[in-house]
Amino acid sequence: MDEFKLSGQEVYQILKKKGVRYMHHSNTVATSITFIQNRALLTRHFVESEGLYQTPQKSDPEDKKFDVWDSVFLDGEDLHNRYSRANKYGPVLFKFKLELLVSPSIKEVYITKTNPWYWKNTTSLENKYYKSTVDLNRDYLTGRSLDSQIMFTVRSPGTEIKLNKFLHSIVLDIPKLLIKTRSREEMLVGDYGFKAIQNTLSSHGLGHVPLIKRHDGRLALCRCITEYNYLHSFNKQELKKRFAMADIPPDCASL
């Protein structure tokens, strides 16, 4: 794997020249709260080994199988905006300063050519990862490759991607869909998630981090509205997985 290490400094310079300002990570409300409580962006391996909570993801078996379980995944774009759709990994978007790539604690990155979800046992390392920044510069944001498949990963960072140092802001989807909490209080699922994230930021010394409502919390010409309405009508368990915290009961009829 050493031959696929790319210099964080070189990757930073390439992305900066391409107009990239932030690195992005999407997740569920519950997993995001674990990050905030620990004041760091964590790998799924780290969360599991520390006995912390995270929402199960469909990609977990592949992540373990293909040795990316202890990697943090970042995107150079806000894929919700790019493709006008909700992010399937969750409604919470962490926006990190691009400078995290030149942090002394993040000396190199591994950059995928495709999402590990699509890797096979026969997929070679050369077809999984970029081997040079020249090839990355040729492909990324040029229309030659599917940009959403090009993922920037940091292996085994522990707690080094510190939120108080690198986090610029958090953006949250705000679906206008009614739910009922364990206390039987009715509220909109987006507002519920917003309140949970806001309270956790405040109680863990991160109250200064801007928390932004996607589309200003209003209806917008974005497919995410249709997608969330579909989940609310036909797949409430998936909607719950993305937004729920401990005080939404499993048998909640409204969710």
PDB file of C-alpha atoms in Angstrom:
ATOM      1  CA  MET A   1       0.000   0.000   0.000  1.00  0.00           C
ATOM      2  CA  ASP A   2       2.937   2.365   0.529  1.00  0.00           C
ATOM      3  CA  GLU A   3       3.233   2.981  -3.195  1.00  0.00           C
ATOM      4  CA  PHE A   4      -0.272   4.499  -3.194  1.00  0.00           C
ATOM      5  CA  LYS A   5       0.465   7.091  -0.526  1.00  0.00           C
ATOM      6  CA  LEU A   6       0.060  10.570  -1.968  1.00  0.00           C
ATOM      7  CA  SER A   7       1.477  13.704  -0.414  1.00  0.00           C
ATOM      8  CA  GLY A   8      -1.172  15.706   1.416  1.00  0.00           C
ATOM      9  CA  GLN A   9       0.689  18.870   0.427  1.00  0.00           C
ATOM     10  CA  GLU A  10       0.596  17.984  -3.275  1.00  0.00           C
ATOM     11  CA  VAL A  11      -3.082  16.979  -3.128  1.00  0.00           C
ATOM     12  CA  TYR A  12      -3.844  20.261  -1.338  1.00  0.00           C
ATOM     13  CA  GLN A  13      -2.173  22.276  -4.114  1.00  0.00           C
ATOM     14  CA  ILE A  14      -4.074  20.392  -6.842  1.00  0.00           C
ATOM     15  CA  LEU A  15      -7.453  20.858  -5.162  1.00  0.00           C
ATOM     16  CA  LYS A  16      -6.807  24.498  -4.374  1.00  0.00           C
ATOM     17  CA  LYS A  17      -5.975  25.222  -8.023  1.00  0.00           C
ATOM     18  CA  LYS A  18      -9.223  23.483  -9.025  1.00  0.00           C
ATOM     19  CA  GLY A  19     -11.213  25.808  -6.761  1.00  0.00           C
ATOM     20  CA  VAL A  20     -11.920  23.289  -4.009  1.00  0.00           C
ATOM     21  CA  ARG A  21     -12.254  25.101  -0.666  1.00  0.00           C
ATOM     22  CA  TYR A  22     -13.472  22.396   1.690  1.00  0.00           C
ATOM     23  CA  MET A  23     -13.372  18.672   2.305  1.00  0.00           C
ATOM     24  CA  HIS A  24     -16.722  17.057   3.100  1.00  0.00           C
ATOM     25  CA  HIS A  25     -17.966  14.113   5.145  1.00  0.00           C
ATOM     26  CA  SER A  26     -21.615  13.030   5.376  1.00  0.00           C
ATOM     27  CA  ASN A  27     -23.127  10.846   8.079  1.00  0.00           C
ATOM     28  CA  THR A  28     -26.225  10.157  10.150  1.00  0.00           C
ATOM     29  CA  VAL A  29     -27.319  12.308  13.065  1.00  0.00           C
ATOM     30  CA  ALA A  30     -26.418   9.623  15.613  1.00  0.00           C
ATOM     31  CA  THR A  31     -22.904   8.956  14.269  1.00  0.00           C
ATOM     32  CA  SER A  32     -22.302  12.689  13.884  1.00  0.00           C
ATOM     33  CA  ILE A  33     -23.136  13.202  17.529  1.00  0.00           C
ATOM     34  CA  THR A  34     -20.496  10.599  18.431  1.00  0.00           C
ATOM     35  CA  PHE A  35     -17.965  12.624  16.438  1.00  0.00           C
ATOM     36  CA  ILE A  36     -18.975  15.838  18.185  1.00  0.00           C
ATOM     37  CA  GLN A  37     -18.840  14.236  21.622  1.00  0.00           C
ATOM     38  CA  ASN A  38     -15.295  13.099  20.843  1.00  0.00           C
ATOM     39  CA  ARG A  39     -14.425  16.396  19.114  1.00  0.00           C
ATOM     40  CA  ALA A  40     -12.944  14.539  16.132  1.00  0.00           C
ATOM     41  CA  LEU A  41     -13.815  12.877  12.843  1.00  0.00           C
ATOM     42  CA  LEU A  42     -13.381   9.175  13.565  1.00  0.00           C
ATOM     43  CA  THR A  43     -13.099   5.996  11.516  1.00  0.00           C
ATOM     44  CA  ARG A  44     -15.699   3.310  11.905  1.00  0.00           C
ATOM     45  CA  HIS A  45     -12.994   0.991  13.242  1.00  0.00           C
ATOM     46  CA  PHE A  46     -12.087   3.497  15.959  1.00  0.00           C
ATOM     47  CA  VAL A  47     -15.720   4.006  16.989  1.00  0.00           C
ATOM     48  CA  GLU A  48     -16.295   0.256  17.158  1.00  0.00           C
ATOM     49  CA  SER A  49     -13.075  -0.483  19.070  1.00  0.00           C
ATOM     50  CA  GLU A  50     -13.832   2.247  21.622  1.00  0.00           C
ATOM     51  CA  GLY A  51     -17.354   0.922  22.214  1.00  0.00           C
ATOM     52  CA  LEU A  52     -18.968   4.111  20.922  1.00  0.00           C
ATOM     53  CA  TYR A  53     -22.214   4.326  18.946  1.00  0.00           C
ATOM     54  CA  GLN A  54     -22.505   4.564  15.181  1.00  0.00           C
ATOM     55  CA  THR A  55     -25.317   3.858  12.762  1.00  0.00           C
ATOM     56  CA  PRO A  56     -24.818   0.677  10.722  1.00  0.00           C
ATOM     57  CA  GLN A  57     -24.153   1.349   7.037  1.00  0.00           C
ATOM     58  CA  LYS A  58     -24.722  -0.962   4.077  1.00  0.00           C
ATOM     59  CA  SER A  59     -21.092  -0.485   3.082  1.00  0.00           C
ATOM     60  CA  ASP A  60     -19.717  -1.875   6.370  1.00  0.00           C
ATOM     61  CA  PRO A  61     -19.022  -5.436   5.112  1.00  0.00           C
ATOM     62  CA  GLU A  62     -17.110  -4.135   2.072  1.00  0.00           C
ATOM     63  CA  ASP A  63     -15.205  -1.590   4.177  1.00  0.00           C
ATOM     64  CA  LYS A  64     -13.976  -4.369   6.462  1.00  0.00           C
ATOM     65  CA  LYS A  65     -13.259  -6.772   3.622  1.00  0.00           C
ATOM     66  CA  PHE A  66     -11.231  -4.298   1.577  1.00  0.00           C
ATOM     67  CA  ASP A  67      -9.214  -2.770   4.435  1.00  0.00           C
ATOM     68  CA  VAL A  68     -10.818   0.677   4.566  1.00  0.00           C
ATOM     69  CA  TRP A  69     -12.622   0.112   7.882  1.00  0.00           C
ATOM     70  CA  ASP A  70      -9.967   2.213   9.623  1.00  0.00           C
ATOM     71  CA  SER A  71     -10.056   5.011   7.051  1.00  0.00           C
ATOM     72  CA  VAL A  72     -11.839   8.348   7.133  1.00  0.00           C
ATOM     73  CA  PHE A  73     -13.556   9.213   3.835  1.00  0.00           C
ATOM     74  CA  LEU A  74     -13.729  12.774   2.515  1.00  0.00           C
ATOM     75  CA  ASP A  75     -15.181  14.296  -0.659  1.00  0.00           C
ATOM     76  CA  GLY A  76     -13.864  17.350  -2.434  1.00  0.00           C
ATOM     77  CA  GLU A  77     -17.423  18.464  -3.170  1.00  0.00           C
ATOM     78  CA  ASP A  78     -20.774  18.735  -1.426  1.00  0.00           C
ATOM     79  CA  LEU A  79     -22.369  15.854  -3.325  1.00  0.00           C
ATOM     80  CA  HIS A  80     -25.874  16.878  -2.208  1.00  0.00           C
ATOM     81  CA  ASN A  81     -25.446  20.146  -4.093  1.00  0.00           C
ATOM     82  CA  ARG A  82     -23.532  18.611  -7.002  1.00  0.00           C
ATOM     83  CA  TYR A  83     -26.160  15.971  -7.791  1.00  0.00           C
ATOM     84  CA  SER A  84     -29.252  17.640  -6.303  1.00  0.00           C
ATOM     85  CA  ARG A  85     -30.056  14.675  -4.057  1.00  0.00           C
ATOM     86  CA  ALA A  86     -29.858  13.584  -0.446  1.00  0.00           C
ATOM     87  CA  ASN A  87     -26.646  11.882   0.587  1.00  0.00           C
ATOM     88  CA  LYS A  88     -27.342   8.219   1.369  1.00  0.00           C
ATOM     89  CA  TYR A  89     -24.722   8.149   4.106  1.00  0.00           C
ATOM     90  CA  GLY A  90     -26.741  10.666   6.120  1.00  0.00           C
ATOM     91  CA  PRO A  91     -28.201  14.170   6.307  1.00  0.00           C
ATOM     92  CA  VAL A  92     -25.335  15.733   8.289  1.00  0.00           C
ATOM     93  CA  LEU A  93     -22.508  17.281   6.264  1.00  0.00           C
ATOM     94  CA  PHE A  94     -19.243  18.191   7.985  1.00  0.00           C
ATOM     95  CA  LYS A  95     -17.312  20.836   6.044  1.00  0.00           C
ATOM     96  CA  PHE A  96     -13.589  20.817   6.833  1.00  0.00           C
ATOM     97  CA  LYS A  97     -11.001  23.406   5.972  1.00  0.00           C
ATOM     98  CA  LEU A  98      -8.906  22.248   3.044  1.00  0.00           C
ATOM     99  CA  GLU A  99      -5.840  22.958   5.184  1.00  0.00           C
ATOM    100  CA  LEU A 100      -6.370  19.713   7.064  1.00  0.00           C
ATOM    101  CA  LEU A 101      -4.531  18.064   4.141  1.00  0.00           C
ATOM    102  CA  VAL A 102      -1.332  19.918   5.083  1.00  0.00           C
ATOM    103  CA  SER A 103      -1.560  19.259   8.801  1.00  0.00           C
ATOM    104  CA  PRO A 104       1.637  17.676  10.228  1.00  0.00           C
ATOM    105  CA  SER A 105      -0.532  14.848  11.553  1.00  0.00           C
ATOM    106  CA  ILE A 106      -2.023  14.113   8.093  1.00  0.00           C
ATOM    107  CA  LYS A 107       1.083  13.589   5.974  1.00  0.00           C
ATOM    108  CA  GLU A 108      -0.398  11.459   3.227  1.00  0.00           C
ATOM    109  CA  VAL A 109      -3.729  10.430   1.755  1.00  0.00           C
ATOM    110  CA  TYR A 110      -5.004   7.495  -0.273  1.00  0.00           C
ATOM    111  CA  ILE A 111      -7.364   8.449  -3.079  1.00  0.00           C
ATOM    112  CA  THR A 112      -9.802   5.953  -4.550  1.00  0.00           C
ATOM    113  CA  LYS A 113     -10.628   5.642  -8.213  1.00  0.00           C
ATOM    114  CA  THR A 114     -13.998   4.103  -7.375  1.00  0.00           C
ATOM    115  CA  ASN A 115     -16.143   3.684  -4.275  1.00  0.00           C
ATOM    116  CA  PRO A 116     -15.026   0.579  -2.289  1.00  0.00           C
ATOM    117  CA  TRP A 117     -18.681  -0.502  -2.388  1.00  0.00           C
ATOM    118  CA  TYR A 118     -18.018  -1.525  -6.021  1.00  0.00           C
ATOM    119  CA  TRP A 119     -14.701  -3.285  -5.483  1.00  0.00           C
ATOM    120  CA  LYS A 120     -14.449  -7.010  -6.172  1.00  0.00           C
ATOM    121  CA  ASN A 121     -12.035  -9.643  -4.932  1.00  0.00           C
ATOM    122  CA  THR A 122     -10.357  -9.397  -8.321  1.00  0.00           C
ATOM    123  CA  THR A 123     -10.016  -5.587  -8.290  1.00  0.00           C
ATOM    124  CA  SER A 124      -6.302  -4.752  -8.302  1.00  0.00           C
ATOM    125  CA  LEU A 125      -4.801  -2.044  -6.105  1.00  0.00           C
ATOM    126  CA  GLU A 126      -3.990  -0.117  -9.290  1.00  0.00           C
ATOM    127  CA  ASN A 127      -7.710  -0.003 -10.076  1.00  0.00           C
ATOM    128  CA  LYS A 128      -8.622   0.922  -6.516  1.00  0.00           C
ATOM    129  CA  TYR A 129      -6.242   3.806  -5.810  1.00  0.00           C
ATOM    130  CA  TYR A 130      -4.427   6.584  -7.596  1.00  0.00           C
ATOM    131  CA  LYS A 131      -0.697   6.083  -7.700  1.00  0.00           C
ATOM    132  CA  SER A 132       0.311   9.606  -8.706  1.00  0.00           C
ATOM    133  CA  THR A 133      -0.951  13.139  -8.265  1.00  0.00           C
ATOM    134  CA  VAL A 134      -0.452  13.619 -12.014  1.00  0.00           C
ATOM    135  CA  ASP A 135      -3.219  11.105 -12.697  1.00  0.00           C
ATOM    136  CA  LEU A 136      -5.395  12.639  -9.993  1.00  0.00           C
ATOM    137  CA  ASN A 137      -4.975  16.096 -11.527  1.00  0.00           C
ATOM    138  CA  ARG A 138      -5.846  14.667 -14.947  1.00  0.00           C
ATOM    139  CA  ASP A 139      -9.079  13.034 -13.752  1.00  0.00           C
ATOM    140  CA  TYR A 140     -10.588  15.013 -10.887  1.00  0.00           C
ATOM    141  CA  LEU A 141     -13.158  17.673 -11.805  1.00  0.00           C
ATOM    142  CA  THR A 142     -12.334  17.350 -15.491  1.00  0.00           C
ATOM    143  CA  GLY A 143     -15.189  15.139 -16.700  1.00  0.00           C
ATOM    144  CA  ARG A 144     -12.858  12.203 -17.381  1.00  0.00           C
ATOM    145  CA  SER A 145     -14.069  10.253 -14.333  1.00  0.00           C
ATOM    146  CA  LEU A 146     -17.083  10.205 -12.031  1.00  0.00           C
ATOM    147  CA  ASP A 147     -15.973  12.692  -9.392  1.00  0.00           C
ATOM    148  CA  SER A 148     -18.183  11.238  -6.648  1.00  0.00           C
ATOM    149  CA  GLN A 149     -16.188   7.982  -6.917  1.00  0.00           C
ATOM    150  CA  ILE A 150     -12.890   9.754  -6.272  1.00  0.00           C
ATOM    151  CA  MET A 151     -12.692   9.704  -2.494  1.00  0.00           C
ATOM    152  CA  PHE A 152      -9.937  11.144  -0.336  1.00  0.00           C
ATOM    153  CA  THR A 153      -9.101   8.815   2.544  1.00  0.00           C
ATOM    154  CA  VAL A 154      -6.918   9.117   5.612  1.00  0.00           C
ATOM    155  CA  ARG A 155      -5.851   5.809   7.135  1.00  0.00           C
ATOM    156  CA  SER A 156      -5.867   5.293  10.920  1.00  0.00           C
ATOM    157  CA  PRO A 157      -6.029   8.970  11.934  1.00  0.00           C
ATOM    158  CA  GLY A 158      -7.169   8.176  15.486  1.00  0.00           C
ATOM    159  CA  THR A 159      -8.490  11.470  16.848  1.00  0.00           C
ATOM    160  CA  GLU A 160      -6.139  13.680  14.821  1.00  0.00           C
ATOM    161  CA  ILE A 161      -8.842  15.234  12.600  1.00  0.00           C
ATOM    162  CA  LYS A 162      -9.927  17.536  15.390  1.00  0.00           C
ATOM    163  CA  LEU A 163     -13.202  19.391  14.980  1.00  0.00           C
ATOM    164  CA  ASN A 164     -12.092  22.450  16.937  1.00  0.00           C
ATOM    165  CA  LYS A 165      -9.093  22.819  14.612  1.00  0.00           C
ATOM    166  CA  PHE A 166     -10.341  21.839  11.157  1.00  0.00           C
ATOM    167  CA  LEU A 167     -14.152  21.996  11.121  1.00  0.00           C
ATOM    168  CA  HIS A 168     -15.532  24.983   9.212  1.00  0.00           C
ATOM    169  CA  SER A 169     -19.261  24.308   9.593  1.00  0.00           C
ATOM    170  CA  ILE A 170     -21.990  21.674   9.634  1.00  0.00           C
ATOM    171  CA  VAL A 171     -24.864  21.602   7.139  1.00  0.00           C
ATOM    172  CA  LEU A 172     -28.021  19.650   7.970  1.00  0.00           C
ATOM    173  CA  ASP A 173     -30.910  18.542   5.768  1.00  0.00           C
ATOM    174  CA  ILE A 174     -34.240  19.768   7.204  1.00  0.00           C
ATOM    175  CA  PRO A 175     -37.125  17.593   5.923  1.00  0.00           C
ATOM    176  CA  LYS A 176     -40.540  18.959   6.892  1.00  0.00           C
ATOM    177  CA  LEU A 177     -41.879  15.601   8.035  1.00  0.00           C
ATOM    178  CA  LEU A 178     -43.696  15.137  11.318  1.00  0.00           C
ATOM    179  CA  ILE A 179     -42.446  12.604  13.885  1.00  0.00           C
ATOM    180  CA  LYS A 180     -43.229  11.832  17.516  1.00  0.00           C
ATOM    181  CA  THR A 181     -40.482  11.521  20.148  1.00  0.00           C
ATOM    182  CA  ARG A 182     -40.387   9.148  23.125  1.00  0.00           C
ATOM    183  CA  SER A 183     -41.888  11.930  25.231  1.00  0.00           C
ATOM    184  CA  ARG A 184     -44.746  11.905  22.672  1.00  0.00           C
ATOM    185  CA  GLU A 185     -43.845  15.398  21.509  1.00  0.00           C
ATOM    186  CA  GLU A 186     -44.590  16.009  17.837  1.00  0.00           C
ATOM    187  CA  MET A 187     -41.959  17.845  15.822  1.00  0.00           C
ATOM    188  CA  LEU A 188     -40.430  17.981  12.361  1.00  0.00           C
ATOM    189  CA  VAL A 189     -37.704  15.411  11.825  1.00  0.00           C
ATOM    190  CA  GLY A 190     -35.291  18.001  10.425  1.00  0.00           C
ATOM    191  CA  ASP A 191     -35.810  20.292  13.410  1.00  0.00           C
ATOM    192  CA  TYR A 192     -35.322  17.317  15.722  1.00  0.00           C
ATOM    193  CA  GLY A 193     -31.954  16.559  14.132  1.00  0.00           C
ATOM    194  CA  PHE A 194     -30.973  20.234  14.189  1.00  0.00           C
ATOM    195  CA  LYS A 195     -31.756  20.542  17.891  1.00  0.00           C
ATOM    196  CA  ALA A 196     -29.811  17.354  18.719  1.00  0.00           C
ATOM    197  CA  ILE A 197     -26.714  18.520  16.821  1.00  0.00           C
ATOM    198  CA  GLN A 198     -26.953  22.063  18.198  1.00  0.00           C
ATOM    199  CA  ASN A 199     -27.226  20.903  21.807  1.00  0.00           C
ATOM    200  CA  THR A 200     -24.299  18.514  21.441  1.00  0.00           C
ATOM    201  CA  LEU A 201     -22.088  21.189  19.892  1.00  0.00           C
ATOM    202  CA  SER A 202     -22.891  23.551  22.765  1.00  0.00           C
ATOM    203  CA  SER A 203     -22.257  20.965  25.480  1.00  0.00           C
ATOM    204  CA  HIS A 204     -18.892  19.887  24.048  1.00  0.00           C
ATOM    205  CA  GLY A 205     -17.189  23.217  23.540  1.00  0.00           C
ATOM    206  CA  LEU A 206     -18.044  23.540  19.853  1.00  0.00           C
ATOM    207  CA  GLY A 207     -20.937  25.983  20.082  1.00  0.00           C
ATOM    208  CA  HIS A 208     -19.009  28.416  17.876  1.00  0.00           C
ATOM    209  CA  VAL A 209     -19.208  26.065  14.864  1.00  0.00           C
ATOM    210  CA  PRO A 210     -21.817  27.349  12.391  1.00  0.00           C
ATOM    211  CA  LEU A 211     -24.766  24.954  12.035  1.00  0.00           C
ATOM    212  CA  ILE A 212     -26.551  25.637   8.761  1.00  0.00           C
ATOM    213  CA  LYS A 213     -29.953  24.424   7.579  1.00  0.00           C
ATOM    214  CA  ARG A 214     -29.774  22.999   4.068  1.00  0.00           C
ATOM    215  CA  HIS A 215     -31.796  25.098   1.594  1.00  0.00           C
ATOM    216  CA  ASP A 216     -32.316  27.532   4.519  1.00  0.00           C
ATOM    217  CA  GLY A 217     -34.771  24.983   5.909  1.00  0.00           C
ATOM    218  CA  ARG A 218     -37.280  25.757   3.151  1.00  0.00           C
ATOM    219  CA  LEU A 219     -38.693  23.751   0.267  1.00  0.00           C
ATOM    220  CA  ALA A 220     -36.334  23.804  -2.674  1.00  0.00           C
ATOM    221  CA  LEU A 221     -35.984  22.558  -6.230  1.00  0.00           C
ATOM    222  CA  CYS A 222     -33.919  19.595  -5.106  1.00  0.00           C
ATOM    223  CA  ARG A 223     -34.602  15.879  -5.373  1.00  0.00           C
ATOM    224  CA  CYS A 224     -33.890  15.503  -1.662  1.00  0.00           C
ATOM    225  CA  ILE A 225     -37.436  16.682  -0.928  1.00  0.00           C
ATOM    226  CA  THR A 226     -38.938  13.880  -3.023  1.00  0.00           C
ATOM    227  CA  GLU A 227     -36.491  11.337  -1.608  1.00  0.00           C
ATOM    228  CA  TYR A 228     -37.296  12.163   2.018  1.00  0.00           C
ATOM    229  CA  ASN A 229     -41.034  12.153   1.302  1.00  0.00           C
ATOM    230  CA  TYR A 230     -40.649   8.712  -0.266  1.00  0.00           C
ATOM    231  CA  LEU A 231     -38.799   7.393   2.796  1.00  0.00           C
ATOM    232  CA  HIS A 232     -41.448   8.816   5.091  1.00  0.00           C
ATOM    233  CA  SER A 233     -44.175   7.047   3.127  1.00  0.00           C
ATOM    234  CA  PHE A 234     -42.517   3.757   2.201  1.00  0.00           C
ATOM    235  CA  ASN A 235     -39.297   3.224   4.187  1.00  0.00           C
ATOM    236  CA  LYS A 236     -39.631   4.759   7.638  1.00  0.00           C
ATOM    237  CA  GLN A 237     -36.820   2.593   9.009  1.00  0.00           C
ATOM    238  CA  GLU A 238     -34.345   4.205   6.614  1.00  0.00           C
ATOM    239  CA  LEU A 239     -35.589   7.677   7.530  1.00  0.00           C
ATOM    240  CA  LYS A 240     -35.231   6.788  11.192  1.00  0.00           C
ATOM    241  CA  LYS A 241     -31.706   5.446  10.627  1.00  0.00           C
ATOM    242  CA  ARG A 242     -30.612   8.751   9.131  1.00  0.00           C
ATOM    243  CA  PHE A 243     -32.192  11.068  11.720  1.00  0.00           C
ATOM    244  CA  ALA A 244     -33.108   9.125  14.854  1.00  0.00           C
ATOM    245  CA  MET A 245     -31.517   9.414  18.259  1.00  0.00           C
ATOM    246  CA  ALA A 246     -32.173   7.460  21.435  1.00  0.00           C
ATOM    247  CA  ASP A 247     -35.424   9.190  22.362  1.00  0.00           C
ATOM    248  CA  ILE A 248     -37.303   8.233  19.188  1.00  0.00           C
ATOM    249  CA  PRO A 249     -38.924   4.893  20.027  1.00  0.00           C
ATOM    250  CA  PRO A 250     -38.528   1.980  17.584  1.00  0.00           C
ATOM    251  CA  ASP A 251     -42.314   1.546  17.361  1.00  0.00           C
ATOM    252  CA  CYS A 252     -42.968   5.210  16.604  1.00  0.00           C
ATOM    253  CA  ALA A 253     -45.911   5.145  14.207  1.00  0.00           C
ATOM    254  CA  SER A 254     -45.165   8.629  12.861  1.00  0.00           C
ATOM    255  CA  LEU A 255     -41.661   7.637  11.843  1.00  0.00           C
TER     256      LEU A 255
END
